[in-house]
Short mmCIF file of C-alpha atoms in Angstrom, two decimals:
data_model
loop_
_atom_site.label_atom_id
_atom_site.label_comp_id
_atom_site.label_asym_id
_atom_site.label_seq_id
_atom_site.Cartn_x
_atom_site.Cartn_y
_atom_site.Cartn_z
CA MET P 1 0.00 0.00 0.00
CA ARG P 2 1.47 3.35 -0.98
CA ARG P 3 0.70 6.92 -0.07
CA SER P 4 -0.11 7.97 -3.58
CA ARG P 5 -0.62 11.70 -3.76
CA TYR P 6 -1.92 14.90 -2.28
CA SER P 7 -5.66 14.86 -2.76
CA ALA P 8 -6.59 18.38 -1.67
CA PRO P 9 -8.36 20.77 -4.02
CA THR P 10 -6.22 23.69 -5.09
CA ASN P 11 -8.54 26.23 -3.45
CA ARG P 12 -7.91 24.51 -0.09
CA LYS P 13 -11.58 24.42 0.85
CA ARG P 14 -12.73 21.77 3.27
CA HIS P 15 -13.98 18.41 2.04
CA ARG P 16 -17.38 18.36 3.70
CA GLY P 17 -19.16 15.33 5.02
CA GLY P 18 -21.71 14.45 2.33
CA ASP P 19 -19.45 15.24 -0.63
CA VAL P 20 -19.42 12.60 -3.37
CA SER P 21 -16.15 13.63 -5.03
CA PHE P 22 -12.77 15.21 -4.45
CA THR P 23 -10.19 16.86 -6.69
CA ALA P 24 -6.63 15.55 -6.65
CA SER P 25 -3.64 17.73 -7.43
CA GLY P 26 -1.71 14.86 -8.99
CA ASP P 27 -2.15 12.18 -11.66
CA THR P 28 -5.24 9.99 -11.27
CA SER P 29 -4.76 7.88 -14.41
CA ASP P 30 -4.15 4.69 -12.40
CA LEU P 31 -7.58 4.87 -10.74
CA ILE P 32 -10.48 2.84 -12.14
CA PRO P 33 -14.08 2.31 -10.97
CA GLY P 34 -14.20 -0.13 -8.09
CA ASP P 35 -10.81 0.81 -6.62
CA TRP P 36 -10.81 1.29 -2.86
CA LEU P 37 -9.15 4.37 -1.39
CA ILE P 38 -8.16 5.24 2.16
CA VAL P 39 -8.55 9.01 2.49
CA ASN P 40 -6.82 10.60 5.45
CA GLU P 41 -5.67 13.82 7.02
CA LYS P 42 -2.34 13.46 8.79
CA ASP P 43 -1.18 15.85 11.50
CA ASN P 44 2.46 16.77 10.89
CA THR P 45 3.08 17.54 14.57
CA VAL P 46 2.36 14.04 15.81
CA ALA P 47 2.92 12.42 12.38
CA GLU P 48 -0.28 10.44 12.84
CA ILE P 49 -3.62 10.20 11.03
CA VAL P 50 -6.34 12.26 12.73
CA VAL P 51 -9.20 11.90 10.20
CA VAL P 52 -9.77 8.86 8.00
CA ASP P 53 -12.39 7.01 5.98
CA TRP P 54 -12.61 4.51 3.16
CA ALA P 55 -14.12 5.37 -0.23
CA GLN P 56 -14.71 3.44 -3.46
CA VAL P 57 -14.10 4.99 -6.84
CA ALA P 58 -17.21 5.41 -8.99
CA SER P 59 -15.58 7.28 -11.88
CA VAL P 60 -12.65 9.55 -12.69
CA ALA P 61 -12.67 12.67 -14.86
CA GLY P 62 -9.22 14.25 -14.99
CA PRO P 63 -8.28 15.25 -11.43
CA ARG P 64 -11.85 14.80 -10.19
CA VAL P 65 -12.57 11.51 -8.44
CA ASN P 66 -16.21 10.57 -7.87
CA VAL P 67 -16.98 8.06 -5.13
CA THR P 68 -19.82 5.60 -4.75
CA ALA P 69 -21.12 6.90 -1.40
CA PRO P 70 -20.99 10.33 0.26
CA PHE P 71 -18.15 10.98 2.66
CA ARG P 72 -19.33 10.59 6.24
CA THR P 73 -16.92 13.07 7.76
CA THR P 74 -15.07 16.31 7.01
CA PHE P 75 -11.43 16.33 5.92
CA PRO P 76 -10.10 19.72 7.08
CA ASN P 77 -7.09 20.09 4.72
CA THR P 78 -5.41 22.40 7.21
CA HIS P 79 -2.08 20.68 7.77
CA PRO P 80 0.87 21.58 5.51
CA TRP P 81 1.62 18.92 2.92
CA GLU P 82 4.65 16.81 3.80
CA PRO P 83 4.81 13.48 1.96
CA ALA P 84 5.99 11.49 4.97
CA ASN P 85 4.44 13.35 7.87
CA GLY P 86 1.44 15.52 7.15
CA GLY P 87 -1.43 16.79 5.04
CA LEU P 88 -4.43 15.47 3.18
CA ALA P 89 -3.90 12.45 0.93
CA PHE P 90 -5.29 9.15 -0.18
CA TYR P 91 -3.98 5.63 -0.54
CA LYS P 92 -5.05 3.39 -3.36
CA VAL P 93 -5.42 -0.10 -1.89
CA PRO P 94 -3.52 -2.16 -4.48
CA ALA P 95 -4.73 -5.64 -3.48
CA LEU P 96 -7.68 -5.57 -1.14
CA VAL P 97 -7.68 -8.10 1.69
CA SER P 98 -11.28 -8.52 2.82
CA ASP P 99 -13.86 -10.87 4.31
CA VAL P 100 -11.37 -12.71 6.51
CA GLU P 101 -12.47 -14.63 9.61
CA PHE P 102 -10.42 -15.79 12.60
CA ARG P 103 -12.42 -18.16 14.81
CA ASN P 104 -12.04 -20.59 17.68
CA PHE P 105 -8.32 -20.82 18.45
CA THR P 106 -5.66 -19.75 20.94
CA LEU P 107 -2.52 -17.89 19.88
CA LEU P 108 0.54 -17.70 22.13
CA VAL P 109 3.18 -15.13 21.12
CA PRO P 110 6.50 -15.41 23.02
CA ASP P 111 8.77 -12.43 23.62
CA SER P 112 10.86 -12.25 20.46
CA GLY P 113 12.41 -8.91 21.37
CA THR P 114 10.59 -7.18 18.49
CA GLY P 115 7.21 -6.54 20.11
CA ALA P 116 5.41 -8.47 17.37
CA PRO P 117 1.61 -8.20 17.60
CA GLY P 118 -0.57 -11.24 17.97
CA ILE P 119 -3.20 -10.42 15.33
CA SER P 120 -2.66 -7.25 13.28
CA VAL P 121 -5.42 -6.06 10.94
CA PHE P 122 -3.75 -3.50 8.67
CA GLY P 123 -5.35 -1.83 5.65
CA SER P 124 -7.98 -4.55 5.42
CA GLN P 125 -11.75 -4.62 5.18
CA ASN P 126 -14.48 -6.71 6.83
CA VAL P 127 -12.39 -8.80 9.21
CA THR P 128 -14.02 -10.84 11.99
CA ILE P 129 -12.23 -12.16 15.06
CA ASP P 130 -14.54 -14.39 17.10
CA ASP P 131 -13.83 -16.66 20.08
CA VAL P 132 -10.07 -16.19 19.78
CA SER P 133 -7.63 -15.95 22.69
CA VAL P 134 -4.36 -14.09 22.09
CA GLN P 135 -1.63 -14.04 24.72
CA ASP P 136 1.34 -11.88 23.74
CA GLU P 137 4.27 -11.61 26.12
CA ASN P 138 5.62 -8.31 24.76
CA GLY P 139 3.60 -6.99 21.78
CA GLN P 140 0.04 -5.86 21.21
CA ALA P 141 -2.23 -8.88 21.37
CA LEU P 142 -4.95 -7.37 19.14
CA TYR P 143 -4.29 -4.44 16.81
CA SER P 144 -5.89 -2.65 13.86
CA TYR P 145 -4.78 0.29 11.74
CA ILE P 146 -6.36 2.02 8.70
CA ALA P 147 -8.89 -0.81 8.56
CA GLN P 148 -12.62 -0.82 7.87
CA GLY P 149 -15.29 -3.09 9.27
CA VAL P 150 -13.28 -4.88 11.95
CA THR P 151 -15.42 -6.93 14.36
CA ILE P 152 -13.84 -8.47 17.45
CA GLN P 153 -16.20 -10.41 19.68
CA ASN P 154 -16.16 -13.04 22.42
CA SER P 155 -12.37 -12.96 22.38
CA SER P 156 -9.49 -12.04 24.67
CA GLY P 157 -6.32 -10.03 24.16
CA SER P 158 -3.67 -10.20 26.87
CA SER P 159 -0.23 -8.57 26.70
CA GLY P 160 2.55 -8.53 29.22
CA LYS P 161 3.55 -4.96 28.32
CA ARG P 162 1.35 -3.24 25.73
CA THR P 163 -2.22 -2.25 25.05
CA ASN P 164 -4.68 -3.71 22.58
CA GLU P 165 -4.78 -0.78 20.16
CA PHE P 166 -7.27 0.18 17.45
CA GLY P 167 -6.09 3.23 15.50
CA ALA P 168 -7.38 5.03 12.40
CA SER P 169 -10.00 2.31 11.95
CA VAL P 170 -13.61 2.89 10.92
CA ASP P 171 -16.74 0.80 11.44
CA LEU P 172 -15.08 -0.92 14.38
CA GLU P 173 -17.02 -3.20 16.72
CA LEU P 174 -15.62 -4.56 19.97
CA SER P 175 -18.13 -6.64 21.90
CA ASN P 176 -17.98 -9.03 24.84
CA ASN P 177 -14.20 -9.29 24.89
CA ARG P 178 -11.70 -9.49 27.74
CA PHE P 179 -8.65 -7.23 27.51
CA SER P 180 -5.62 -7.02 29.79
CA SER P 181 -2.14 -5.53 29.87
CA GLY P 182 0.67 -5.80 32.40
CA ASP P 183 2.07 -2.33 31.70
CA ASP P 184 -0.49 -0.26 29.72
CA ALA P 185 -4.21 0.35 29.17
CA GLY P 186 -6.40 -2.68 28.61
CA PHE P 187 -7.46 -1.33 25.22
CA GLY P 188 -7.14 1.96 23.38
CA LEU P 189 -9.00 3.76 20.60
CA ASP P 190 -6.95 6.47 18.93
CA PHE P 191 -5.97 8.67 15.98
CA GLY P 192 -9.09 9.01 13.88
CA THR P 193 -10.94 5.82 14.78
CA ALA P 194 -14.61 6.45 14.00
CA PHE P 195 -18.09 4.96 13.64
CA LEU P 196 -17.37 2.54 16.45
CA GLN P 197 -19.10 0.43 19.05
CA ALA P 198 -17.31 -0.86 22.16
CA ASP P 199 -19.87 -2.71 24.24
CA GLY P 200 -19.79 -5.31 26.98
CA ASN P 201 -16.01 -5.62 27.21
CA VAL P 202 -14.06 -6.34 30.41
CA VAL P 203 -10.64 -4.89 31.22
CA SER P 204 -9.29 -7.28 33.84
CA SER P 205 -5.78 -5.82 34.23
CA SER P 206 -4.28 -2.47 33.23
CA VAL P 207 -1.79 0.21 34.26
CA ASN P 208 -2.48 3.97 34.60
CA SER P 209 -5.69 3.82 32.53
CA GLY P 210 -8.14 1.03 31.90
CA VAL P 211 -9.36 2.36 28.53
CA TYR P 212 -8.20 5.38 26.56
CA VAL P 213 -9.99 7.26 23.77
CA LEU P 214 -7.52 9.75 22.34
CA TYR P 215 -7.19 12.31 19.54
CA GLY P 216 -9.68 12.43 16.71
CA VAL P 217 -11.89 9.53 17.75
CA HIS P 218 -15.47 10.34 16.79
CA ASP P 219 -19.00 9.06 16.20
CA GLY P 220 -19.64 6.00 18.28
CA ALA P 221 -20.43 4.53 21.66
CA VAL P 222 -18.46 3.09 24.56
CA THR P 223 -21.11 1.39 26.70
CA ASN P 224 -21.61 -1.36 29.26
CA ASN P 225 -17.91 -2.04 29.70
CA THR P 226 -16.29 -3.04 33.01
CA VAL P 227 -12.87 -1.82 34.09
CA ASP P 228 -11.39 -3.69 37.05
CA PHE P 229 -8.87 -2.10 39.42
CA VAL P 230 -6.31 -0.01 37.51
CA ASN P 231 -2.74 -0.32 38.76
CA SER P 232 -0.72 2.87 39.02
CA SER P 233 2.08 4.46 41.03
CA GLY P 234 0.35 7.84 40.56
CA ASN P 235 -3.11 8.77 39.34
CA ALA P 236 -5.17 5.99 37.81
CA VAL P 237 -7.98 6.66 35.30
CA GLY P 238 -10.73 4.22 34.45
CA ILE P 239 -11.66 5.68 31.05
CA LEU P 240 -9.49 8.48 29.66
CA VAL P 241 -11.00 10.61 26.86
CA ARG P 242 -9.22 13.50 25.11
CA GLY P 243 -9.70 15.27 21.79
CA SER P 244 -12.70 13.17 20.76
CA THR P 245 -16.21 14.14 19.63
CA ASN P 246 -19.73 12.78 19.13
CA LEU P 247 -19.24 9.83 21.46
CA THR P 248 -21.70 8.25 23.86
CA ILE P 249 -19.96 6.90 26.96
CA THR P 250 -22.56 5.44 29.31
CA ASN P 251 -23.35 2.58 31.68
CA ASN P 252 -19.73 1.60 32.20
CA THR P 253 -18.58 0.10 35.51
CA LEU P 254 -15.29 1.30 37.03
CA ILE P 255 -14.22 -0.89 39.94
CA GLY P 256 -11.53 1.41 41.36
#
């Protein structure tokens, strides 16, 4: 997957939620109807995606790219363009990995010294993880990034050192899972994750915060989750939320 080109219109107006096209400043000749794109705004201060969504190409006319469904969110186009670190751009997904299911197994990941994740869903679409137990001594047990339609249910992710992290992912569903970490939050939602549902999960072990929701997370619900005692040498937080909008956070149980 490559970061293909700056996709902002030359007048630098905002891409509004509801738009059905965008204008690219570079060559679009390699795009054809049916291609999937990952559109994102990247903040050059933190060098991380802060707004993201998937779109499918309907047609292309010169620099204008029409998509099959209206954008659900606004892409601000306010960060200076830097190919590696910032600005508004899109990826063309060259070989879509989709409709993958992981079911009914246990995965043990020893400490290899590299922090390898247990299950990593990266740039993929419609992935289901159901009744899976991942125990990772050093890395992130369960992880997703720039993914769409990830469903994790009735599963467990346990790491000796790191959090179960879901970043820049849309249409994410976490339900009835058990998360734990020996040196971090039980699970975290961050950097542009949107249109999400986290319901009925249990954080059995965590450090400093049980759950975090940080920076650009929007449109979704965090409900009916239970956070057991949070270990900390200073201030412990059950659910930490910063820089996030349009979220419903209700009926969660924080043990202490």
